[in-house]
mmCIF file of C-alpha atoms and ligand atoms in Angstrom:
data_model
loop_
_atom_site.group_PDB
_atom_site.id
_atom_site.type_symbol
_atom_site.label_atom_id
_atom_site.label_comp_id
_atom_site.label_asym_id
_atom_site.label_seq_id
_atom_site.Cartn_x
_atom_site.Cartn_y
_atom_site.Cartn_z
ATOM 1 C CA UNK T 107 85.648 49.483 82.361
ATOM 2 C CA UNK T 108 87.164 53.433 82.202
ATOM 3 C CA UNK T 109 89.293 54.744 79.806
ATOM 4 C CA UNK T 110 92.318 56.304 81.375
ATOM 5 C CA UNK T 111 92.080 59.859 80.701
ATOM 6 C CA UNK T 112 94.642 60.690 83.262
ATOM 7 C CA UNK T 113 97.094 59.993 79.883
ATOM 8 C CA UNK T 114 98.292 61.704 77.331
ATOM 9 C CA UNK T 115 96.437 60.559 74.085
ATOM 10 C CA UNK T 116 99.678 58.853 72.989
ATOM 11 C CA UNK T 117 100.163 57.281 75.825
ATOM 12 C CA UNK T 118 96.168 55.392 76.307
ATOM 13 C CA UNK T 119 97.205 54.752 72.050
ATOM 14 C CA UNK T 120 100.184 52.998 73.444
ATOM 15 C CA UNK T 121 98.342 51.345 76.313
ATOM 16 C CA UNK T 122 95.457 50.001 74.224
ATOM 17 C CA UNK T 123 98.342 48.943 71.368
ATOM 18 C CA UNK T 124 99.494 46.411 73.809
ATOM 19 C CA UNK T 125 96.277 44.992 74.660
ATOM 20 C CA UNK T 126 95.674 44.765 71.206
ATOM 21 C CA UNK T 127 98.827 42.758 70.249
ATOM 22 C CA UNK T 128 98.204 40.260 72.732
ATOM 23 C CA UNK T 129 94.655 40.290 71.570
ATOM 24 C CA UNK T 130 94.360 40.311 68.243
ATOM 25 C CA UNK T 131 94.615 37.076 65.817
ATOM 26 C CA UNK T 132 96.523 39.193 62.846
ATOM 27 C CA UNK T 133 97.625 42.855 62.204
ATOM 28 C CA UNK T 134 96.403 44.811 65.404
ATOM 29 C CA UNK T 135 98.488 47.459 63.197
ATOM 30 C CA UNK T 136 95.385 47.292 60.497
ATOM 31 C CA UNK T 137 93.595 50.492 60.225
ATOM 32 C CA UNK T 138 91.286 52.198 58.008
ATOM 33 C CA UNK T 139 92.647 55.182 56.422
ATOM 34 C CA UNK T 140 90.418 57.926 55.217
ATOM 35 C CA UNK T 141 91.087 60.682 52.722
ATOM 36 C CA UNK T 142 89.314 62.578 50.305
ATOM 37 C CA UNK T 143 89.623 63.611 47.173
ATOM 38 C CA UNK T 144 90.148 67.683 45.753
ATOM 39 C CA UNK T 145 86.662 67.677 45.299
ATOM 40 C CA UNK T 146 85.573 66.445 48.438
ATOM 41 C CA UNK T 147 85.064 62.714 48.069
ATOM 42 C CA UNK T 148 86.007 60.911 50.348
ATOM 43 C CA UNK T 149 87.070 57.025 49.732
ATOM 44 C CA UNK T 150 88.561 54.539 52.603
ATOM 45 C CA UNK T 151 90.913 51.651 52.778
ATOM 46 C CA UNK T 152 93.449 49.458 55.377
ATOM 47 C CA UNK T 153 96.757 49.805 55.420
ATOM 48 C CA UNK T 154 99.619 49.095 58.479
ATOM 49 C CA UNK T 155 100.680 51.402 60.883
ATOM 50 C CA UNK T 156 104.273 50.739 60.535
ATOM 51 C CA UNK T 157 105.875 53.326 62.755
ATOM 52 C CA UNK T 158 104.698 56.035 65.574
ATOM 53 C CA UNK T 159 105.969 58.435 68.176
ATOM 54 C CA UNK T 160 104.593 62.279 69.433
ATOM 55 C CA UNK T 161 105.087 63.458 65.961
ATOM 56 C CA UNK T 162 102.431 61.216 64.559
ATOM 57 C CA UNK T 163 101.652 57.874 62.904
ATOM 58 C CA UNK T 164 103.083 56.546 59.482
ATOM 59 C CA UNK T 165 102.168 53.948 56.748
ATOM 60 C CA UNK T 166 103.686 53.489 53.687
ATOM 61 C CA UNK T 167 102.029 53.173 50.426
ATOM 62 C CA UNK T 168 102.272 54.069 46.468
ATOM 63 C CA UNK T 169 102.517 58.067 46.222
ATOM 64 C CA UNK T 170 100.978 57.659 42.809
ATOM 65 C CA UNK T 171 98.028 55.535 44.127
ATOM 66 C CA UNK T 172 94.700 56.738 44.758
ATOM 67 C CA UNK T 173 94.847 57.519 47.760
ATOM 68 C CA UNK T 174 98.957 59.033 47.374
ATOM 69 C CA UNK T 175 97.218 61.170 45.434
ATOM 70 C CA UNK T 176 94.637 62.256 47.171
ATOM 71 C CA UNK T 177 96.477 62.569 50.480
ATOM 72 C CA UNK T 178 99.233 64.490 48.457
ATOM 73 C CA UNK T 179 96.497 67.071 47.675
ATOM 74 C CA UNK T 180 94.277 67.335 50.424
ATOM 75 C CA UNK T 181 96.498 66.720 53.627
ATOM 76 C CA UNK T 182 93.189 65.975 55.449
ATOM 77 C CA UNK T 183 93.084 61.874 56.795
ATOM 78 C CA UNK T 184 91.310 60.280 59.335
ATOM 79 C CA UNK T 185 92.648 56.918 60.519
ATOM 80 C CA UNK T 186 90.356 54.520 62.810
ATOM 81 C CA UNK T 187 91.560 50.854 64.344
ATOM 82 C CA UNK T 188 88.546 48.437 65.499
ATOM 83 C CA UNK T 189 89.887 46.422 67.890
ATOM 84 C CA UNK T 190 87.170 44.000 67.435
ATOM 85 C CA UNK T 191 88.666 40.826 70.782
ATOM 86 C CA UNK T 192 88.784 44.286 72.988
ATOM 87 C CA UNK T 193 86.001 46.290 71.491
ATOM 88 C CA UNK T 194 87.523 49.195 70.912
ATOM 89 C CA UNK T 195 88.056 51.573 68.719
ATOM 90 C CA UNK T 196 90.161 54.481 68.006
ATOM 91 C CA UNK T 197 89.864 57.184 65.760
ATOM 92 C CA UNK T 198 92.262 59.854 65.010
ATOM 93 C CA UNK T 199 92.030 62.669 61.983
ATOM 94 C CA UNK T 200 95.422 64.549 61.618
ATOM 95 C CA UNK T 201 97.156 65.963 58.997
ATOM 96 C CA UNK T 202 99.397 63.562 56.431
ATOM 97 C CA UNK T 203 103.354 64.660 55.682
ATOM 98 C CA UNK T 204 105.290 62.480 53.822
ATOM 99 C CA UNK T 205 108.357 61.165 55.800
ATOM 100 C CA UNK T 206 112.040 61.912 54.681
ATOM 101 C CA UNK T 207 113.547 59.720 52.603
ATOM 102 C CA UNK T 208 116.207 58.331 54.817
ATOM 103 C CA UNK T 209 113.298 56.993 57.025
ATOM 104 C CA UNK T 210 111.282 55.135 53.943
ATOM 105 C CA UNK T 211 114.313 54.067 52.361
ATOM 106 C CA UNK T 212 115.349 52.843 56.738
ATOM 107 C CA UNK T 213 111.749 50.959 56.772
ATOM 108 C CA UNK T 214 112.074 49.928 53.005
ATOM 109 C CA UNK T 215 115.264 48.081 53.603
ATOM 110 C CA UNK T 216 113.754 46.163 56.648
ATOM 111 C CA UNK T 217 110.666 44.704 54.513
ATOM 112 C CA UNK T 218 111.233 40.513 52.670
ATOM 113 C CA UNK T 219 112.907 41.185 48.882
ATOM 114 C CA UNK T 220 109.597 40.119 47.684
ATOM 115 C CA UNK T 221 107.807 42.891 48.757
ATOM 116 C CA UNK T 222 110.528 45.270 47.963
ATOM 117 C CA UNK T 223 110.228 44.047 44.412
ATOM 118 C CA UNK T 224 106.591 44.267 44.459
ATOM 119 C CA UNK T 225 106.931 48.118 45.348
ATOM 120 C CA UNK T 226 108.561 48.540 41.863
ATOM 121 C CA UNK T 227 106.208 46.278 39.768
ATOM 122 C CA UNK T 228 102.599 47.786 40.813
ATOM 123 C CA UNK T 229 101.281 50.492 39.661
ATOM 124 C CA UNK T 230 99.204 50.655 42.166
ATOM 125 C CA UNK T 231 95.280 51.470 41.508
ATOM 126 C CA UNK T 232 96.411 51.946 37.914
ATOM 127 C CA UNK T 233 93.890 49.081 35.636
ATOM 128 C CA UNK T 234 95.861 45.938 34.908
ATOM 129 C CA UNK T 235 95.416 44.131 31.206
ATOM 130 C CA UNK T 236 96.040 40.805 32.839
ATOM 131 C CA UNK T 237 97.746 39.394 36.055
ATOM 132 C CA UNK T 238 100.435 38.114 33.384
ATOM 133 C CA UNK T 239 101.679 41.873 32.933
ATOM 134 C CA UNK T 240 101.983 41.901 36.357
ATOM 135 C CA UNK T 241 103.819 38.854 36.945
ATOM 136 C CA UNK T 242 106.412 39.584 34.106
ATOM 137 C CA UNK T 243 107.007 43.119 35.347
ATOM 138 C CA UNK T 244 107.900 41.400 38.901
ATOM 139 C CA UNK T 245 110.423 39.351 37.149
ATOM 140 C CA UNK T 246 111.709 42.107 35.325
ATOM 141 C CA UNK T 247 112.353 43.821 38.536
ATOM 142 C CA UNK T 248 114.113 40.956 40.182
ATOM 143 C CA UNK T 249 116.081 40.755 37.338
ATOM 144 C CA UNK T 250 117.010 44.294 37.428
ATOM 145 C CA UNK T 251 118.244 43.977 41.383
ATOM 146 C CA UNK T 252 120.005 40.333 41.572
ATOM 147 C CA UNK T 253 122.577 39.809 43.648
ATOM 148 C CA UNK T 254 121.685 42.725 45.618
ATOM 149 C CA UNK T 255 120.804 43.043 49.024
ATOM 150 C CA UNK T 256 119.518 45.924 49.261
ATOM 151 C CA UNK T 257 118.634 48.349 46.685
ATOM 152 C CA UNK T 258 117.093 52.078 46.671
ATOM 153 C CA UNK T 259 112.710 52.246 46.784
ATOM 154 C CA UNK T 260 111.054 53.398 44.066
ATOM 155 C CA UNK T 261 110.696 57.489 43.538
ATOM 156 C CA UNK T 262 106.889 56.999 44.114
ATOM 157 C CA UNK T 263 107.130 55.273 47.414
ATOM 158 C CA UNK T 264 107.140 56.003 50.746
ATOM 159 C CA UNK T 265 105.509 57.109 54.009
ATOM 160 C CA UNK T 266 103.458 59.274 55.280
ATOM 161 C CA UNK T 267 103.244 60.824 58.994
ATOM 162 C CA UNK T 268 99.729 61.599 60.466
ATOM 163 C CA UNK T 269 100.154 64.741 62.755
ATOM 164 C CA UNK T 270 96.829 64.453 64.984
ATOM 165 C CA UNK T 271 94.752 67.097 65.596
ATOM 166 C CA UNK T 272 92.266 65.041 67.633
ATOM 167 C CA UNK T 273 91.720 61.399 68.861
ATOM 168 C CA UNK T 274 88.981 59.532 69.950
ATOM 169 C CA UNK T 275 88.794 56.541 72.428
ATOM 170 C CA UNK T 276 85.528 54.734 72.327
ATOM 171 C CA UNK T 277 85.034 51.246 74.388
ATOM 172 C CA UNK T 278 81.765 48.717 73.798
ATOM 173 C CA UNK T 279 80.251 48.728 77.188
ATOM 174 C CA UNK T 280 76.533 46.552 77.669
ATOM 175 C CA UNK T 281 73.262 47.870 76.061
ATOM 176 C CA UNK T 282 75.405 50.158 73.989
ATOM 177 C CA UNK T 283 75.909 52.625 76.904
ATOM 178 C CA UNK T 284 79.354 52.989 75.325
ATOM 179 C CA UNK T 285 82.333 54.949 77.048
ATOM 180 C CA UNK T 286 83.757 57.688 74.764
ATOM 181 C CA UNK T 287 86.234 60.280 75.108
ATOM 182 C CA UNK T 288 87.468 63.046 72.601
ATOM 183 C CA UNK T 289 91.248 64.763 73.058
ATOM 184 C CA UNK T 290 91.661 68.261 71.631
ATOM 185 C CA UNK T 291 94.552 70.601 71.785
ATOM 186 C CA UNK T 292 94.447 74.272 72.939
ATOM 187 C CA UNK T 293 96.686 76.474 71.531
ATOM 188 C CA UNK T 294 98.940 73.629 71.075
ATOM 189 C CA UNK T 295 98.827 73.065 74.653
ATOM 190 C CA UNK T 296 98.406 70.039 76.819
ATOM 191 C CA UNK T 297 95.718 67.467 75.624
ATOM 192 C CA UNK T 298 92.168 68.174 76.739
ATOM 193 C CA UNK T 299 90.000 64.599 77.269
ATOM 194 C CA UNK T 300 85.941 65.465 77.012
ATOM 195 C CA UNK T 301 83.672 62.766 77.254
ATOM 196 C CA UNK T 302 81.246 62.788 74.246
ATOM 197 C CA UNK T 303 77.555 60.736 74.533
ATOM 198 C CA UNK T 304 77.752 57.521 73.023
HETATM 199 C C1 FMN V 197 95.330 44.054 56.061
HETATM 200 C C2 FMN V 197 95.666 44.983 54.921
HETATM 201 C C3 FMN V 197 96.818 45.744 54.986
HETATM 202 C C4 FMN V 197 97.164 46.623 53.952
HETATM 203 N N1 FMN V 197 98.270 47.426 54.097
HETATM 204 C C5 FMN V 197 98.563 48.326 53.130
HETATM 205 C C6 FMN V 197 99.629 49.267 53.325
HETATM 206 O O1 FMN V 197 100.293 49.317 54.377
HETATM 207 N N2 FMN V 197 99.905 50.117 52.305
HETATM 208 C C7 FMN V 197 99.178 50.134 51.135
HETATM 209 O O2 FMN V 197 99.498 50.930 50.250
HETATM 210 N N3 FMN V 197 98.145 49.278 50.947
HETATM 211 C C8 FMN V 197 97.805 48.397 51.915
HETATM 212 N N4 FMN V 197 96.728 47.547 51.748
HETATM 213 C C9 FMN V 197 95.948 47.628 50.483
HETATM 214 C C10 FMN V 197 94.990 48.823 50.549
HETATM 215 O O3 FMN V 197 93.875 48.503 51.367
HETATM 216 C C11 FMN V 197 94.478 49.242 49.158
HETATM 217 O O4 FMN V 197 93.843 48.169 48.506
HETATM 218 C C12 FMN V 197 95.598 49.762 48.259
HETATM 219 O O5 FMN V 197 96.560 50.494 48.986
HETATM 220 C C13 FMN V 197 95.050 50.628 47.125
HETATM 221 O O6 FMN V 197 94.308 51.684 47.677
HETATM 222 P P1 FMN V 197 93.986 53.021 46.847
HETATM 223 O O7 FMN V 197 93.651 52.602 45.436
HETATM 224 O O8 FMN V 197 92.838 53.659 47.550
HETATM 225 O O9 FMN V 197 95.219 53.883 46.865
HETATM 226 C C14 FMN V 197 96.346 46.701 52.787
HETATM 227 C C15 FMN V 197 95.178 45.932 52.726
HETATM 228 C C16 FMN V 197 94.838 45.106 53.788
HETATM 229 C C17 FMN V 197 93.532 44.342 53.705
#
């Protein structure tokens, strides 16, 4: 077992990706998304990596959740996937940019009606009386867009790009001896790989 630190960080990301697809039972695209609040709380939860290139890696969410908020404020994120069938584990903390429009509305329009409509019925992380107010607001919605195929997201939706500013590659190896390797940029230069203890 070696990680391949002959490639770019992007590239091992895209390298392990595969192994994971083939690997994992459901959502090798799960990962845990850190961020912290204005006053320095931090708070973490999964969402799906939905789309990535050089520029960074984006999930879409509520803007005017908890963490839309906080992400919003602070710019700061960490992201980690556990690849638990490989045992691995990546961890990357960037900064968080929301995407442009054209691009949520692009990923919006790909995603079942349901879930569309969902967007624009929760409030997300706001309290909820009862699931009932829920439910009606759903129907309210569908109401609102039938007989259409598509129709715009909500204002408060949409993506956000994580720019990295480092990555981490850790693999399980026996006894805990774990490999582990951190890549930093110089100067916005190439990618520098240094091998961290376990
Ligand atoms: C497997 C899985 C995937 C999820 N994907 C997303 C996602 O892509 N976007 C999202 O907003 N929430 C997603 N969630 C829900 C979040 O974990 C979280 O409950 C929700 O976004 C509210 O978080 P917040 O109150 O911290 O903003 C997912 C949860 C799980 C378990």
């Amino acid at each position: 077992m070696t990680i391949n630190i002959e490639l770019s960080p992007f590239d091992l990301f895209d390298k392990w990706y595969e192994e994971a697809k083939e690997a994992e039972p459901s959502d090798p695209n799960a990962m845990t998304l850190a961020s912290v609040s204005v006053d320095g709380k931090p708070s973490a939860r999964i969402v799906l990596l939905k789309e990535w290139d050089k520029d960074g890696y984006v999930f879409y969410t509520n803007f005017e959740s908890r963490k839309g908020q906080e992400v919003l404020a602070t710019k700061n994120v960490a992201i980690c996937f556990h690849w638990k069938s490989l045992k691995k584990q990546i961890r990357i903390e960037g900064i968080a940019t929301p995407v442009s429009d054209e691009q949520a509305q692009a990923y919006f329009d790909t995603r079942p009606r349901m879930s569309r409509i969902g967007a624009w019925a929760s409030m997300q992380s706001q309290p909820l009386d009862k699931r009932e107010t829920f439910e009606q607001r759903i129907k309210d919605f569908d109401t609102k867009f039938d007989g259409q195929e598509y129709f715009p997201k909500p204002p408060h939706w949409s993506g956000f790009r994580v720019t990295p500013e480092n990555f981490e590659f850790w693999e399980e190896l026996d006894f805990r001896l774990h490999n582990r390797f951190i890549f930093t940029q110089k100067d916005g230069d190439d990618w520098i790989a240094q091998r961290l203890y376990p």
